[in-house]
Amino acid sequence: MTREEAKKLLPIIRAFSEGKKIQWRYIKGNTSLWWDDNNPTFEVDTFDYRIKPEFKDGDILYATDWISGYIYI
């Protein structure tokens, strides 16, 4: 691990130690999905990591149906 990689992961590792959920990103073709990880390995070359966003009252969640084009809120 380089110094720059450590700087990038430090806030994520700190959040994990405080009990926050960590996610890693899976990329295949044009698809990019975030997955929860209860026991992250912090493989720098393999995955992108982030702290799982916490939803609050007033946040809006939406999804798009790619076949019909409808947007659901």
Coordinates of C-alpha atoms in Angstrom, one line a residue:
M1 CA 0.0 0.0 0.0
T2 CA 1.3 3.4 -0.9
R3 CA 1.0 6.5 1.2
E4 CA -1.6 8.0 -1.2
E5 CA -3.7 4.8 -1.0
A6 CA -3.5 4.9 2.8
K7 CA -4.7 8.5 2.8
K8 CA -7.7 7.5 0.7
L9 CA -8.6 4.6 2.9
L10 CA -8.0 6.1 6.3
P11 CA -11.4 7.8 6.7
I12 CA -13.2 4.6 5.6
I13 CA -11.2 2.5 8.0
R14 CA -11.9 5.0 10.8
A15 CA -15.6 4.9 10.0
F16 CA -15.5 1.1 10.1
S17 CA -13.9 1.1 13.5
E18 CA -16.7 3.4 14.7
G19 CA -19.3 0.9 13.6
K20 CA -20.5 2.5 10.4
K21 CA -21.3 0.3 7.4
I22 CA -18.8 0.0 4.6
Q23 CA -19.6 -0.7 0.9
W24 CA -17.5 -1.8 -2.0
R25 CA -18.2 -1.2 -5.7
Y26 CA -18.6 -4.0 -8.2
I27 CA -18.1 -2.9 -11.8
K28 CA -18.9 -5.0 -14.8
G29 CA -19.3 -3.4 -18.2
N30 CA -21.7 -0.5 -17.8
T31 CA -23.0 -1.7 -14.5
S32 CA -21.8 -0.3 -11.2
L33 CA -23.3 -1.6 -7.9
W34 CA -22.4 -0.9 -4.3
W35 CA -22.5 -3.9 -1.9
D36 CA -22.5 -3.9 1.9
D37 CA -19.5 -5.5 3.5
N38 CA -19.6 -6.6 7.2
N39 CA -15.9 -7.6 7.1
P40 CA -14.1 -5.5 4.5
T41 CA -10.6 -6.6 3.5
F42 CA -9.6 -3.2 2.1
E43 CA -7.9 -4.6 -1.0
V44 CA -6.7 -1.4 -2.6
D45 CA -6.1 -2.7 -6.1
T46 CA -9.4 -4.6 -6.3
F47 CA -12.3 -2.5 -5.0
D48 CA -13.5 1.0 -4.4
Y49 CA -14.8 1.5 -0.9
R50 CA -17.1 4.1 0.6
I51 CA -19.0 4.7 3.8
K52 CA -22.7 3.6 3.3
P53 CA -24.9 6.7 3.0
E54 CA -27.4 7.1 5.9
F55 CA -30.8 8.2 4.8
K56 CA -32.6 10.9 6.8
D57 CA -36.2 12.2 7.0
G58 CA -36.8 14.2 3.9
D59 CA -34.4 12.3 1.6
I60 CA -35.9 11.2 -1.7
L61 CA -35.2 7.7 -3.2
Y62 CA -35.9 7.1 -6.8
A63 CA -35.5 4.3 -9.3
T64 CA -35.8 4.1 -13.1
D65 CA -37.4 1.2 -14.9
W66 CA -35.0 0.8 -17.9
I67 CA -37.5 -1.1 -20.0
S68 CA -40.5 1.3 -19.7
G69 CA -38.6 4.4 -18.9
Y70 CA -40.8 5.2 -15.8
I71 CA -39.3 6.9 -12.8
Y72 CA -40.5 5.7 -9.4
I73 CA -40.2 8.0 -6.3

